[in-house]
Amino acid sequence: MQLYKNQELKIYNSLTSKKEVFKPINEGYIGMYVCGPTVYSNVHLGNVRTFMSFDMVFRYFKHLGYKVRYVRNITDAGHLENDADEGEDRIAKKARIEQIEPMEVVQMYTVDFHNTLNKFNFLPPSIEPTATGHIIEQIEIIKEILDKGLAYEVNGSVYFDVHKFNKTHNYGKLSGRNLEDLIHNTRTLDGQSDKKNPQDFALWKKAEPQHIMRWPSPWSDGFPGWHLECTAMSTKYLGEQFDIHGGGMDLKFPHHECEIAQAEACNNQSPVNVWMHANMLTLNSQKMAKSTGNNILPNEIFTGKNDKLSKPFSPSVTRFFMMQAHYRSILDFSSVAIEASERGFNKLMDAINTLSKLEVSKNTTNFNISSWKQSCYDAMNDDFNTPILIAELFSAVKFINQVKDEKATISQEDFDILTSTLNVFVFDVLGLQNVSDNDASGSNKLSDTVELLINMRAEARANKDFALSDKIRDELADIGIQLKDGKDGTTFTTN
RNA sequence: GGCGUCUUGGCCGAGUGGCUAGGCAGAGGUCUGCAAAACCUUCUACAGCGGUUCGAAUCCGCUAGACGCCUCCA
């Protein structure tokens, strides 16, 4: 189904600071590159938010019927701690500290990254290339840039000549900076003696003797500069020009700016049509960061083991919490905020579970299904506005409850549209998971047992033996099983 | 210091030059043996000051505050 032919999608382009109607280079196909994690520690919830934003984007593209090649890299080398001469590879540093092999660090945190994203129900990208797997490609790009005269070699290291590049190109067009300002305002850092100018950045760094991650190159045994890997891998898998490049807001400058410079230096054309930047997740209204310790780990969310949390929260609740904010807005994490989301999430899931049990009528009252459906698309078409989409979903929730209470009716045709549309947006696009599905699949013995107790309690209530019925109810509650008395009998939830 | 973003009701969080965001909480109600849950209804708003306009929370300017980037960062 090529839904994209009927839906006009607008995306905010960081390059132009405007929402633009999205037109892929090749109709029906999308090339999308997203900067992945540096695998030197566990991903925190802030990292997860960025990747989740693009997971949602990927999901919506797929739903619209596009064939998407989604490339998300793993940075497993070449990521300088700083740009100074004694710059050290982050992975290598961690390996030395823990006395293990660099690849061991990479393996450990790559596995953790995948496990974490799986828990959050991420779709895997089409290609997940690693920096160390593309050293040759990176060396080739450096050669190309040297040939063009836009880089220079000093003591076995190669630097990009930003000043020279800027004479024929526009360095700073993505982040709205100009070179003059940068020259006057760059903070002074130690040990930049090799560079002609502080704005220059490393393409290749010569490895010091103690440096354990190194590769041979025409210039030295060393390692590639951080910005280079993304240029190498995006070019290799998506071409010299592709549709979408995404990443966290904090990568806009200098990382993405440098990517543009490298690609333009090589190919003389702007590599990316639409730049998308996902905003930060904050904690205590400050950016989550590995370095400062101001962060929270996914596992701490799932277990509740963090003094900032009042209780555990499921991956889907966390996902719902994030989807309630627009991807370009800063979102502040707090226990109170996610608790509120959890209640809303449960309400949504309850309604979806109710839906399948509704009785259909001859016609539909109180609700215009087809215009509601288009409203859902309109929300997503407006730069992936998931908060608006969720608001639309809740108007369907309200309607479902009205039908349940026999205050409205729904026709078979509308019932089918409502069901399929809800499934599309809740599960396919937002990527949420229905908790009751898990219960049903895994714990039949539990539910049979509780059913037994529910029946016993019903008998006791019928006999007006309220002491016994309340005992059953309260003691189940102590175990964490809550009984819910409804019109059509008693159901239960676990927590 | 430079560049940029943001400031919405008790909380979270959308959006728009005139028309209901939504969720949570609060209040009232329905249901119930009682409760819980669920559902229904409902109140509180656009940082401050000026300007543009028939009309601005929405556009412009100033002020205050917060945050991000400028160094590794999702």
PDB file of N, CA and C in Angstrom, chain A residues 110 223 266 284 349 383 405 415 426 492:
ATOM      1  N   THR A 110      27.766  -3.151  23.021  1.00  0.00           N
ATOM      2  CA  THR A 110      26.917  -3.320  21.842  1.00  0.00           C
ATOM      3  C   THR A 110      25.775  -4.277  22.173  1.00  0.00           C
ATOM      4  N   PHE A 223      44.421   6.126  14.072  1.00  0.00           N
ATOM      5  CA  PHE A 223      42.982   5.855  14.072  1.00  0.00           C
ATOM      6  C   PHE A 223      42.248   7.044  13.466  1.00  0.00           C
ATOM      7  N   CYS A 266      34.732  16.140  -0.561  1.00  0.00           N
ATOM      8  CA  CYS A 266      34.922  14.978  -1.424  1.00  0.00           C
ATOM      9  C   CYS A 266      34.111  15.064  -2.706  1.00  0.00           C
ATOM     10  N   ASN A 284      16.272  16.654  36.130  1.00  0.00           N
ATOM     11  CA  ASN A 284      16.476  17.869  36.924  1.00  0.00           C
ATOM     12  C   ASN A 284      16.705  19.066  36.005  1.00  0.00           C
ATOM     13  N   MET A 349      -4.775   1.340  26.808  1.00  0.00           N
ATOM     14  CA  MET A 349      -4.751  -0.105  26.595  1.00  0.00           C
ATOM     15  C   MET A 349      -6.071  -0.747  27.019  1.00  0.00           C
ATOM     16  N   ASP A 383       5.216  16.928  10.809  1.00  0.00           N
ATOM     17  CA  ASP A 383       6.516  16.743  11.468  1.00  0.00           C
ATOM     18  C   ASP A 383       6.428  15.749  12.628  1.00  0.00           C
ATOM     19  N   ASP A 405     -20.681   1.746  27.214  1.00  0.00           N
ATOM     20  CA  ASP A 405     -21.741   2.152  28.134  1.00  0.00           C
ATOM     21  C   ASP A 405     -23.082   2.338  27.431  1.00  0.00           C
ATOM     22  N   PHE A 415     -16.385  -0.148  12.843  1.00  0.00           N
ATOM     23  CA  PHE A 415     -15.664  -0.961  13.830  1.00  0.00           C
ATOM     24  C   PHE A 415     -14.351  -1.477  13.231  1.00  0.00           C
ATOM     25  N   VAL A 426      -1.153   2.779  17.271  1.00  0.00           N
ATOM     26  CA  VAL A 426      -0.677   2.447  18.621  1.00  0.00           C
ATOM     27  C   VAL A 426       0.493   1.466  18.565  1.00  0.00           C
ATOM     28  N   PHE A 492      -8.946  -8.733  36.534  1.00  0.00           N
ATOM     29  CA  PHE A 492      -7.831  -8.397  37.429  1.00  0.00           C
ATOM     30  C   PHE A 492      -6.637  -7.886  36.631  1.00  0.00           C
TER      31      PHE A 492
END
